[in-house]
Coordinates of C-alpha atoms and ligand atoms in Angstrom, one line a residue:
X26 CA -108.8 65.2 42.9
X27 CA -108.6 61.5 42.5
X28 CA -107.8 60.1 39.1
X29 CA -110.7 59.4 36.8
X30 CA -110.4 56.1 35.0
X31 CA -111.9 57.6 31.8
X32 CA -109.1 60.1 31.7
X33 CA -106.3 57.4 31.8
X34 CA -103.6 58.2 29.2
X35 CA -101.2 55.6 30.5
X36 CA -98.5 54.3 28.1
X37 CA -99.0 50.8 29.4
X38 CA -100.6 48.8 30.8
X39 CA -103.1 51.0 29.0
X40 CA -106.8 51.8 29.4
X41 CA -109.4 49.2 28.7
X42 CA -113.0 49.9 27.6
X43 CA -115.4 50.5 30.5
X44 CA -117.9 47.8 29.2
X45 CA -115.0 45.3 29.1
X46 CA -114.0 46.2 32.7
X47 CA -117.6 45.6 33.9
X48 CA -117.8 42.2 32.2
X49 CA -114.3 41.3 33.7
X50 CA -115.5 42.4 37.1
X51 CA -118.6 40.2 36.8
X52 CA -116.4 37.3 35.7
X53 CA -114.2 37.4 38.7
X54 CA -117.2 36.5 40.8
X55 CA -119.0 34.3 38.3
X56 CA -118.7 33.9 34.5
X57 CA -122.5 34.0 33.6
X58 CA -122.5 31.0 31.3
X59 CA -120.8 28.6 33.8
X60 CA -121.4 30.0 37.3
X61 CA -117.7 29.8 38.3
X62 CA -115.1 32.5 38.9
X63 CA -112.8 33.0 35.9
X64 CA -109.9 32.9 38.4
X65 CA -110.8 29.3 39.4
X66 CA -111.6 27.6 36.1
X67 CA -109.4 24.9 34.8
X68 CA -107.4 25.8 31.7
X69 CA -108.4 22.3 30.5
X70 CA -112.1 23.0 30.7
X71 CA -114.4 23.0 27.6
X72 CA -115.2 26.6 28.5
X73 CA -111.6 27.7 28.2
X74 CA -111.0 25.8 25.0
X75 CA -114.0 27.7 23.6
X76 CA -112.5 31.0 24.8
X77 CA -109.2 30.3 23.0
X78 CA -111.1 29.2 19.8
X79 CA -113.3 32.3 19.8
X80 CA -110.4 34.6 20.4
X81 CA -108.4 33.1 17.6
X82 CA -111.4 33.4 15.3
X83 CA -112.0 37.0 16.3
X84 CA -108.3 37.9 15.6
X85 CA -108.6 36.2 12.2
X86 CA -111.8 38.0 11.4
X87 CA -110.5 41.4 12.5
X88 CA -107.3 41.2 10.5
X89 CA -108.6 39.1 7.6
X90 CA -105.8 36.6 8.5
X91 CA -105.4 33.7 6.0
X92 CA -105.6 30.1 7.1
X93 CA -101.9 29.5 6.7
X94 CA -101.1 31.4 9.9
X95 CA -101.0 30.1 13.5
X96 CA -102.5 32.3 16.1
X97 CA -100.6 31.7 19.4
X98 CA -101.2 33.1 22.9
X99 CA -97.9 33.1 24.7
X100 CA -96.3 34.4 27.9
X101 CA -93.1 36.4 28.5
X102 CA -94.3 39.6 26.9
X103 CA -92.8 41.2 23.9
X104 CA -89.3 40.8 25.5
X105 CA -89.5 37.0 25.2
X106 CA -90.2 37.5 21.5
X107 CA -87.0 39.6 21.2
X108 CA -85.2 36.3 21.8
X109 CA -87.6 33.7 20.5
X110 CA -87.6 35.2 17.0
X111 CA -83.8 34.9 16.5
X112 CA -83.7 31.6 18.4
X113 CA -86.1 30.2 15.8
X114 CA -85.0 32.1 12.6
X115 CA -81.3 32.8 13.1
X116 CA -80.1 29.4 14.0
X117 CA -77.0 28.4 11.9
X118 CA -77.5 31.3 9.6
X119 CA -74.4 33.1 8.2
X120 CA -76.0 36.1 6.5
X121 CA -77.3 38.6 9.0
X122 CA -80.9 39.3 9.9
X123 CA -81.7 43.0 9.3
X124 CA -83.0 45.2 12.1
X125 CA -84.3 48.8 12.1
X126 CA -83.4 50.8 15.2
X127 CA -86.2 53.4 15.3
X128 CA -86.5 54.0 19.1
X129 CA -86.2 52.9 22.7
X130 CA -87.9 49.5 22.2
X131 CA -86.1 48.5 19.0
X132 CA -82.9 49.3 20.8
X133 CA -83.9 46.8 23.5
X134 CA -84.3 44.2 20.8
X135 CA -80.8 44.4 19.4
X136 CA -78.7 42.8 22.2
X137 CA -81.2 39.9 22.6
X138 CA -80.9 39.2 18.8
X139 CA -77.1 39.5 18.8
X140 CA -76.9 36.8 21.4
X141 CA -78.5 34.3 18.9
X142 CA -76.7 35.1 15.7
X143 CA -75.5 37.7 13.2
X144 CA -77.6 40.8 12.7
X145 CA -77.1 44.0 10.8
X146 CA -78.7 47.3 11.9
X147 CA -79.7 48.9 8.5
X148 CA -80.9 52.2 9.9
X149 CA -80.7 53.9 13.2
X150 CA -82.5 57.1 14.3
X151 CA -80.4 57.4 17.5
X152 CA -78.3 60.3 16.4
X153 CA -81.4 62.5 15.9
X154 CA -83.1 61.3 19.1
X155 CA -85.6 59.0 17.2
X156 CA -87.7 62.0 16.1
X157 CA -88.2 60.6 12.6
X158 CA -88.4 57.3 10.7
X159 CA -86.4 56.3 7.6
X160 CA -87.6 57.0 4.1
X161 CA -87.6 54.1 1.6
X162 CA -84.4 55.3 -0.1
X163 CA -82.5 55.1 3.2
X164 CA -83.3 51.4 3.6
X165 CA -81.2 49.0 1.6
X166 CA -82.6 45.5 2.2
X167 CA -80.6 42.5 1.2
X168 CA -82.3 39.5 -0.5
X169 CA -80.1 37.2 1.6
X170 CA -81.3 38.2 5.0
X171 CA -83.0 35.4 7.0
X172 CA -85.6 38.0 8.0
X173 CA -86.1 41.7 8.7
X174 CA -87.3 43.0 12.0
X175 CA -88.9 46.3 12.9
X176 CA -91.3 47.9 15.4
X177 CA -94.4 49.4 13.8
X178 CA -95.0 51.9 16.5
X179 CA -92.3 53.2 18.9
X180 CA -94.3 53.6 22.1
X181 CA -91.8 55.8 23.9
X182 CA -90.9 58.4 21.3
X183 CA -94.3 58.3 19.5
X184 CA -93.2 57.5 15.9
X185 CA -95.2 55.1 13.8
X186 CA -94.7 53.6 10.3
X187 CA -97.6 54.1 8.0
X188 CA -96.4 51.5 5.5
X189 CA -95.1 48.0 5.4
X190 CA -91.3 47.8 5.1
X191 CA -89.0 45.3 3.5
X192 CA -88.9 42.9 0.5
X193 CA -91.6 40.5 -0.4
X194 CA -89.0 37.7 -0.8
X195 CA -87.6 38.1 2.8
X196 CA -89.7 37.2 5.8
X197 CA -91.0 40.2 7.7
X198 CA -91.1 40.2 11.5
X199 CA -92.8 43.0 13.3
X200 CA -93.4 44.0 16.9
X201 CA -96.8 45.5 16.9
X202 CA -97.2 45.6 20.7
X203 CA -98.5 49.2 20.8
X204 CA -100.6 49.5 17.7
X205 CA -102.0 45.9 17.3
X206 CA -105.7 46.1 16.3
X207 CA -105.7 49.9 16.3
X208 CA -106.0 49.8 12.5
X209 CA -105.8 47.4 9.6
X210 CA -102.1 46.1 9.3
X211 CA -101.9 44.0 6.1
X212 CA -101.1 41.0 8.3
X213 CA -100.7 38.7 5.3
X214 CA -97.6 40.6 4.2
X215 CA -95.8 39.5 7.4
X216 CA -94.3 36.2 8.3
X217 CA -94.5 36.8 12.0
X218 CA -96.3 39.5 14.0
X219 CA -96.1 39.7 17.8
X220 CA -98.0 42.0 20.2
X221 CA -98.3 41.8 23.9
X222 CA -101.8 42.6 25.2
X223 CA -101.0 45.3 27.8
X224 CA -100.8 48.4 25.6
X225 CA -103.8 48.2 23.4
X226 CA -105.8 45.0 23.7
X227 CA -105.9 43.7 27.3
X228 CA -104.1 43.3 30.6
X229 CA -100.5 42.2 31.0
X230 CA -99.7 38.5 30.9
X231 CA -100.5 37.4 27.3
X232 CA -98.7 38.0 24.0
X233 CA -100.3 37.3 20.6
X234 CA -98.1 35.8 18.0
X235 CA -99.2 35.4 14.4
X236 CA -96.9 33.1 12.5
X237 CA -97.0 31.9 9.0
X238 CA -97.0 28.1 8.8
X239 CA -93.9 27.7 6.6
X240 CA -91.7 29.5 9.2
X241 CA -92.1 26.4 11.4
X242 CA -90.6 24.0 8.9
X243 CA -87.0 24.6 9.9
X244 CA -87.0 25.2 13.6
X245 CA -83.9 24.1 15.6
X246 CA -84.6 20.7 17.2
X247 CA -83.0 21.5 20.6
X248 CA -85.1 24.5 21.7
X249 CA -86.7 24.2 25.1
X250 CA -90.3 23.2 24.7
X251 CA -91.6 26.4 26.1
X252 CA -89.5 28.4 23.6
X253 CA -90.5 26.4 20.6
X254 CA -93.5 27.9 18.7
X255 CA -94.5 24.4 17.5
X256 CA -95.2 23.3 21.1
X257 CA -97.7 26.1 21.5
X258 CA -99.2 25.5 18.1
X259 CA -99.7 21.8 18.7
X260 CA -101.2 22.5 22.1
X261 CA -103.6 25.2 20.8
X262 CA -101.9 27.7 23.2
X263 CA -102.5 25.4 26.1
X264 CA -99.0 23.9 26.4
X265 CA -98.8 24.7 30.1
X266 CA -101.1 26.7 32.3
X267 CA -101.8 29.9 30.3
X268 CA -102.9 33.2 31.9
X269 CA -106.6 32.3 31.7
X270 CA -107.9 35.7 33.0
X271 CA -105.7 37.8 30.7
X272 CA -106.8 35.7 27.7
X273 CA -110.4 36.1 28.7
X274 CA -110.1 39.8 28.9
X275 CA -108.5 40.0 25.5
X276 CA -111.4 37.9 24.2
X277 CA -113.8 40.6 25.7
X278 CA -111.8 43.3 24.0
X279 CA -112.1 41.6 20.6
X280 CA -115.8 41.2 21.0
X281 CA -116.0 44.9 21.8
X282 CA -114.0 45.7 18.7
X283 CA -116.3 43.6 16.5
X284 CA -119.7 44.3 18.1
X285 CA -119.4 47.8 19.5
X286 CA -116.8 49.5 17.3
X287 CA -117.5 47.6 14.1
X288 CA -114.0 46.4 13.2
X289 CA -110.5 47.8 12.8
X290 CA -111.3 50.2 9.9
X291 CA -113.8 51.9 12.2
X292 CA -111.3 51.8 15.1
X293 CA -108.7 53.4 12.9
X294 CA -111.0 56.3 12.0
X295 CA -111.7 57.0 15.6
X296 CA -108.0 56.8 16.5
X297 CA -107.2 59.1 13.6
X298 CA -109.7 61.7 14.9
X299 CA -108.3 61.5 18.4
X300 CA -104.7 61.9 17.2
X301 CA -105.5 64.8 14.8
X302 CA -107.2 66.7 17.6
X303 CA -104.1 66.6 19.8
X304 CA -101.6 67.2 17.0
X305 CA -103.6 70.2 15.7
X306 CA -103.5 71.6 19.2
X307 CA -99.7 71.2 19.4
X308 CA -99.2 72.7 16.0
X309 CA -101.3 75.7 16.7
X310 CA -99.8 76.4 20.2
X311 CA -97.1 78.8 18.8
X312 CA -94.4 76.6 20.3
X313 CA -95.9 76.3 23.8
X314 CA -96.3 72.6 23.2
X315 CA -93.5 71.1 21.2
X316 CA -94.3 67.7 19.5
X317 CA -91.3 65.3 19.7
X318 CA -91.8 63.5 16.4
X319 CA -91.5 65.0 12.9
X320 CA -95.0 65.5 11.6
X321 CA -94.9 62.9 8.8
X322 CA -94.0 60.1 11.3
X323 CA -96.2 60.9 14.2
X324 CA -97.9 58.1 16.0
X325 CA -101.6 57.7 16.2
X326 CA -101.2 55.9 19.6
X327 CA -98.6 57.9 21.6
X328 CA -98.5 61.7 21.4
X329 CA -95.2 62.7 22.9
X330 CA -94.4 66.4 23.5
X331 CA -92.4 68.8 25.6
X332 CA -93.0 72.2 27.1
X333 CA -90.4 75.0 27.4
X334 CA -88.8 73.8 30.6
X335 CA -88.9 70.7 32.9
X336 CA -90.4 73.0 35.6
X337 CA -93.3 73.9 33.3
X338 CA -93.7 70.2 32.4
X339 CA -93.9 69.3 36.1
X340 CA -96.5 72.0 36.7
X341 CA -98.4 70.7 33.7
X342 CA -98.4 67.2 35.2
X343 CA -99.4 68.4 38.6
X344 CA -102.3 70.5 37.3
X345 CA -103.4 67.6 35.0
X346 CA -103.4 65.2 37.9
X347 CA -105.5 67.7 39.9
X348 CA -108.0 67.7 37.0
X349 CA -108.3 63.9 37.1
X350 CA -105.9 63.0 34.2
X351 CA -103.3 60.3 34.7
X352 CA -100.5 58.5 32.9
X353 CA -99.3 61.6 31.1
X354 CA -95.7 61.7 32.2
X355 CA -93.3 60.7 29.4
X356 CA -91.4 57.4 29.6
X357 CA -88.6 57.4 32.2
X358 CA -86.0 57.1 29.4
X359 CA -86.8 60.5 27.8
X360 CA -89.1 62.5 30.2
X361 CA -91.5 65.1 28.8
X362 CA -95.2 64.4 28.4
X363 CA -96.9 61.6 26.6
X364 CA -100.6 61.1 26.0
X365 CA -101.2 57.5 25.0
X366 CA -104.5 57.3 23.2
X367 CA -105.0 53.6 22.7
X368 CA -108.2 52.1 21.4
X369 CA -110.1 52.4 24.7
X370 CA -109.4 56.1 25.2
X371 CA -112.5 57.8 24.0
X372 CA -112.7 60.8 21.7
X373 CA -114.5 62.7 24.5
X374 CA -111.6 61.9 26.9
X375 CA -109.2 63.3 24.3
X376 CA -111.4 66.4 23.9
X377 CA -111.2 66.9 27.7
X378 CA -107.5 66.7 27.5
X379 CA -107.3 69.2 24.7
X380 CA -109.6 71.5 26.7
X381 CA -107.3 71.2 29.7
X382 CA -104.2 71.9 27.5
X383 CA -105.7 74.9 25.9
X384 CA -106.6 76.3 29.2
X385 CA -103.1 75.6 30.7
X386 CA -101.5 77.4 27.8
X387 CA -103.7 80.4 28.3
X388 CA -102.9 80.6 32.0
X389 CA -99.1 80.4 31.2
X390 CA -98.6 82.8 28.4
X391 CA -98.3 86.5 28.9
Ligands
LIG4 C1 -93.8 48.0 26.0 C2 -93.2 47.5 24.8 C3 -92.4 46.3 24.8 C4 -92.0 45.6 26.1 O1 -92.9 44.7 26.3 P1 -92.9 43.6 27.5 O2 -94.2 42.9 27.4 O3 -92.9 44.4 28.8 O4 -91.8 42.7 27.4 C5 -91.9 45.9 23.6 N1 -92.2 46.4 22.5 C6 -92.9 47.5 22.3 C7 -93.3 48.1 21.0 C8 -93.5 48.1 23.5 O5 -94.3 49.2 23.4

């Protein structure tokens, strides 16, 4: 059978709501309010200025973001932020910035940060295969650190922090790429949050950065313009040609979150129900499905698990594809199975997956 888009459990780029896809489709031919294709509208047009303004307002509304934050729409993905953050905040610092190494993606951050200045890894889950996250008493934060950096949801291993880390007197920086706008996040407790769009809030090409105003007071003077947050702030995210289409689709997703879902609290409730359904199934499978993450640290966005053997996992993936499911193979770094249940994956799609898994288990246990 060919894949069904409603059964797309891809880790990223992830699924988008069907109503958003229909509006995006229409906009490629003609954006209703202006009669032009979104792919051929000037980024200097009044229409696009209004798109940026509305998107910024929607993000502020959804997160209750105070006025002293800039909302920036950048390019270069989360990976660009791995460098831009230390280029901005580690400049001429002698005490190290503190990093938490909780999975594949926070491992990718470290070499980029080390290039820019001193860092200290205050906790690593590498020895236990990133199956769990640190408890508070394992984390000794220094008051002298220029900032602390962590990833709220490790997309590959499926572990997610359910609390804010760090000290209130040290700037917190967080990569929220795979759980941004999936739940309330206490944004005002962070100095800088970044999240690319392509996991949970849109197509690839745009990265949202929320940055507290005072962080821009002491930016190195010699940064390339494109790598200086101030350039983007002064230009209202229109410093050079931005990804107009990607930004427009993220706007449509925020309208969907506000008008159809009813905000991030409501979204979180739906996401919790989806995740609980799958984790209950793993837990009651008598070891047929083996969840990767320890239960207290499980992600509400990425449900990673194994079966008894790689052969059985391959069979699972083949049968799942036959049934119309897609995106279920684990990240190439660790294999196994991963069901990513981002905002746009509906509860009924998750129920279908659970039904399939139940059935697969019954056919493969004696
Ligand atoms: C996917 C992912 C990245 C990589 O993002 P790019 O936009 O491809 O650079 C970084 N961080 C997290 C948490 C991710 O899930």
